């Protein structure tokens, strides 16, 4: 089963601009503040704004690319999406999370398990930043019903010799 991704409900909290992608966009949509976007990326610079645009596009990596690998997260970007099941047309609202990794690549997902883990990590550690990144690993979980989900596991910060390494190991 594959899901088609329709980006909707994306609002830049700083400017209030609607960044949703719809089947019929109009020029007036650019001025309507009716959706949400959460990011730790610095929006005050052109570099940061470019990073946000890159994060809203296709990610460099998927969950499967980082399974059981230690990786560093410098920034995050989260926005609402609608997932469409192609055979039934059923629409499920979700949150797409984009992780800006230490090696300057991105990983995105809409996993409920990753979302729940991220909420707990933010509550305990605060938001990540390039000066205070998260060090994480993705763990595969099989539920009692036999479904596969994922959790984020926090790792201790690397020691001095490892601190200079960028991204996943």
Tab-separated table of C-alpha atoms in Angstrom:
chain	number	residue	atom	x	y	z
A	1	UNK	CA	0.000	0.000	0.000
A	2	UNK	CA	1.371	3.407	-0.914
A	3	UNK	CA	-0.102	6.725	0.002
A	4	UNK	CA	-0.256	9.788	-2.216
A	5	UNK	CA	0.865	12.884	-0.330
A	6	UNK	CA	-1.215	16.049	-0.579
A	7	UNK	CA	0.325	18.959	1.297
A	8	UNK	CA	-2.313	21.044	3.045
A	9	UNK	CA	-2.627	23.177	6.099
A	10	UNK	CA	0.868	24.642	5.893
A	11	UNK	CA	1.155	28.072	7.493
A	12	UNK	CA	4.318	29.999	8.198
A	13	UNK	CA	3.809	31.073	11.821
A	14	UNK	CA	6.117	34.068	11.411
A	15	UNK	CA	4.474	35.617	8.345
A	16	UNK	CA	1.059	33.939	8.554
A	17	UNK	CA	1.241	32.997	4.880
A	18	UNK	CA	-0.565	29.891	3.636
A	19	UNK	CA	1.982	27.525	2.049
A	20	UNK	CA	-0.532	24.776	1.195
A	21	UNK	CA	-0.422	22.969	-2.123
A	22	UNK	CA	-3.962	22.514	-3.416
A	23	UNK	CA	-5.504	21.278	-6.630
A	24	UNK	CA	-6.627	24.825	-7.439
A	25	UNK	CA	-4.416	27.592	-6.081
A	26	UNK	CA	-5.104	31.259	-6.560
A	27	UNK	CA	-3.024	34.380	-6.038
A	28	UNK	CA	-5.227	35.303	-3.070
A	29	UNK	CA	-4.163	32.110	-1.255
A	30	UNK	CA	-0.693	33.619	-0.815
A	31	UNK	CA	-2.105	36.124	1.677
A	32	UNK	CA	-4.423	33.860	3.726
A	33	UNK	CA	-3.028	32.797	7.121
A	34	UNK	CA	-5.062	29.630	7.722
A	35	UNK	CA	-2.598	26.791	8.262
A	36	UNK	CA	0.396	25.824	10.428
A	37	UNK	CA	4.121	25.168	10.171
A	38	UNK	CA	6.510	24.518	13.055
A	39	UNK	CA	10.228	24.815	12.498
A	40	UNK	CA	13.408	25.416	14.465
A	41	UNK	CA	15.143	26.758	11.341
A	42	UNK	CA	16.186	30.422	11.621
A	43	UNK	CA	13.765	32.287	9.324
A	44	UNK	CA	15.567	35.616	9.641
A	45	UNK	CA	18.189	34.698	7.020
A	46	UNK	CA	17.948	33.798	3.340
A	47	UNK	CA	19.869	30.593	4.129
A	48	UNK	CA	17.226	29.637	6.687
A	49	UNK	CA	14.363	30.463	4.342
A	50	UNK	CA	15.989	28.353	1.614
A	51	UNK	CA	16.383	25.514	4.113
A	52	UNK	CA	12.642	25.656	4.908
A	53	UNK	CA	11.739	25.532	1.214
A	54	UNK	CA	14.081	22.544	0.782
A	55	UNK	CA	12.434	20.845	3.780
A	56	UNK	CA	8.964	21.278	2.310
A	57	UNK	CA	10.111	19.445	-0.822
A	58	UNK	CA	11.152	15.832	-1.245
A	59	UNK	CA	13.448	14.575	1.517
A	60	UNK	CA	16.842	13.002	0.866
A	61	UNK	CA	16.136	10.016	3.131
A	62	UNK	CA	13.255	7.912	4.425
A	63	UNK	CA	12.892	6.063	7.746
A	64	UNK	CA	14.272	2.858	6.204
A	65	UNK	CA	17.527	4.654	5.318
A	66	UNK	CA	18.224	5.402	9.001
A	67	UNK	CA	17.076	2.208	10.735
A	68	UNK	CA	19.488	1.209	13.515
A	69	UNK	CA	21.888	4.031	12.597
A	70	UNK	CA	22.891	6.797	15.017
A	71	UNK	CA	22.164	10.217	13.526
A	72	UNK	CA	22.264	13.870	14.525
A	73	UNK	CA	19.276	16.235	14.123
A	74	UNK	CA	20.126	19.942	13.980
A	75	UNK	CA	16.668	21.293	13.078
A	76	UNK	CA	13.115	20.091	12.514
A	77	UNK	CA	10.199	21.229	10.389
A	78	UNK	CA	6.669	19.898	10.933
A	79	UNK	CA	3.539	20.595	8.909
A	80	UNK	CA	0.077	19.139	8.428
A	81	UNK	CA	-0.601	16.850	5.466
A	82	UNK	CA	-3.480	14.777	4.128
A	83	UNK	CA	-2.584	11.199	3.169
A	84	UNK	CA	-4.809	9.650	0.495
A	85	UNK	CA	-5.131	5.857	0.322
A	86	UNK	CA	-5.026	5.261	-3.451
A	87	UNK	CA	-7.424	2.305	-3.664
A	88	UNK	CA	-10.183	3.627	-1.377
A	89	UNK	CA	-9.602	7.384	-1.600
A	90	UNK	CA	-9.766	7.555	2.196
A	91	UNK	CA	-8.063	10.691	3.527
A	92	UNK	CA	-6.141	10.632	6.801
A	93	UNK	CA	-4.811	13.812	8.400
A	94	UNK	CA	-1.238	13.539	9.645
A	95	UNK	CA	1.866	15.531	10.497
A	96	UNK	CA	4.884	15.369	8.190
A	97	UNK	CA	8.117	15.729	10.128
A	98	UNK	CA	11.322	16.761	8.388
A	99	UNK	CA	14.608	16.240	10.209
A	100	UNK	CA	17.611	18.299	9.087
A	101	UNK	CA	20.515	15.957	9.782
A	102	UNK	CA	24.088	16.716	10.788
A	103	UNK	CA	25.366	15.729	7.328
A	104	UNK	CA	23.169	18.470	5.766
A	105	UNK	CA	20.621	15.991	4.368
A	106	UNK	CA	16.939	15.647	5.265
A	107	UNK	CA	14.752	12.758	6.388
A	108	UNK	CA	10.971	12.979	6.417
A	109	UNK	CA	8.137	10.790	7.627
A	110	UNK	CA	4.502	10.795	8.756
A	111	UNK	CA	4.883	7.990	11.330
A	112	UNK	CA	2.608	8.199	14.380
A	113	UNK	CA	5.273	6.436	16.457
A	114	UNK	CA	7.953	8.941	15.430
A	115	UNK	CA	5.494	11.787	16.125
A	116	UNK	CA	4.742	10.495	19.637
A	117	UNK	CA	8.464	9.998	20.308
A	118	UNK	CA	9.265	13.498	19.047
A	119	UNK	CA	6.642	15.017	21.371
A	120	UNK	CA	8.258	13.280	24.360
A	121	UNK	CA	11.771	14.295	23.286
A	122	UNK	CA	10.760	17.960	22.820
A	123	UNK	CA	9.039	17.964	26.226
A	124	UNK	CA	12.173	16.600	27.913
A	125	UNK	CA	15.017	18.181	25.937
A	126	UNK	CA	13.485	21.250	24.292
A	127	UNK	CA	13.825	21.948	20.583
A	128	UNK	CA	16.985	20.972	18.696
A	129	UNK	CA	19.382	23.484	17.159
A	130	UNK	CA	22.759	23.312	15.428
A	131	UNK	CA	24.391	24.212	18.766
A	132	UNK	CA	22.235	21.772	20.764
A	133	UNK	CA	21.301	18.924	18.397
A	134	UNK	CA	19.481	15.702	19.127
A	135	UNK	CA	21.358	12.417	18.780
A	136	UNK	CA	18.840	9.739	17.823
A	137	UNK	CA	18.271	6.237	16.540
A	138	UNK	CA	15.086	4.809	14.975
A	139	UNK	CA	13.819	1.581	16.502
A	140	UNK	CA	11.346	-0.724	14.733
A	141	UNK	CA	8.411	-1.767	16.922
A	142	UNK	CA	5.932	-4.551	16.137
A	143	UNK	CA	2.578	-4.016	17.856
A	144	UNK	CA	0.442	-6.772	19.387
A	145	UNK	CA	-1.754	-6.551	16.287
A	146	UNK	CA	1.294	-7.334	14.121
A	147	UNK	CA	1.689	-3.844	12.672
A	148	UNK	CA	5.067	-2.174	12.292
A	149	UNK	CA	5.701	1.255	13.766
A	150	UNK	CA	8.790	3.236	14.711
A	151	UNK	CA	10.097	5.011	17.797
A	152	UNK	CA	12.920	7.490	18.247
A	153	UNK	CA	15.516	6.639	20.865
A	154	UNK	CA	17.680	9.419	22.285
A	155	UNK	CA	21.399	8.811	22.511
A	156	UNK	CA	24.030	10.547	24.625
A	157	UNK	CA	25.978	13.314	22.919
A	158	UNK	CA	29.130	11.960	21.287
A	159	UNK	CA	32.413	12.313	23.113
A	160	UNK	CA	34.993	14.898	21.957
A	161	UNK	CA	36.661	12.765	19.214
A	162	UNK	CA	33.248	11.849	17.730
A	163	UNK	CA	31.800	15.374	18.047
A	164	UNK	CA	33.448	16.494	14.807
A	165	UNK	CA	31.670	13.835	12.735
A	166	UNK	CA	28.670	15.048	10.780
A	167	UNK	CA	25.384	13.197	10.251
A	168	UNK	CA	24.704	9.513	10.605
A	169	UNK	CA	27.509	7.047	11.310
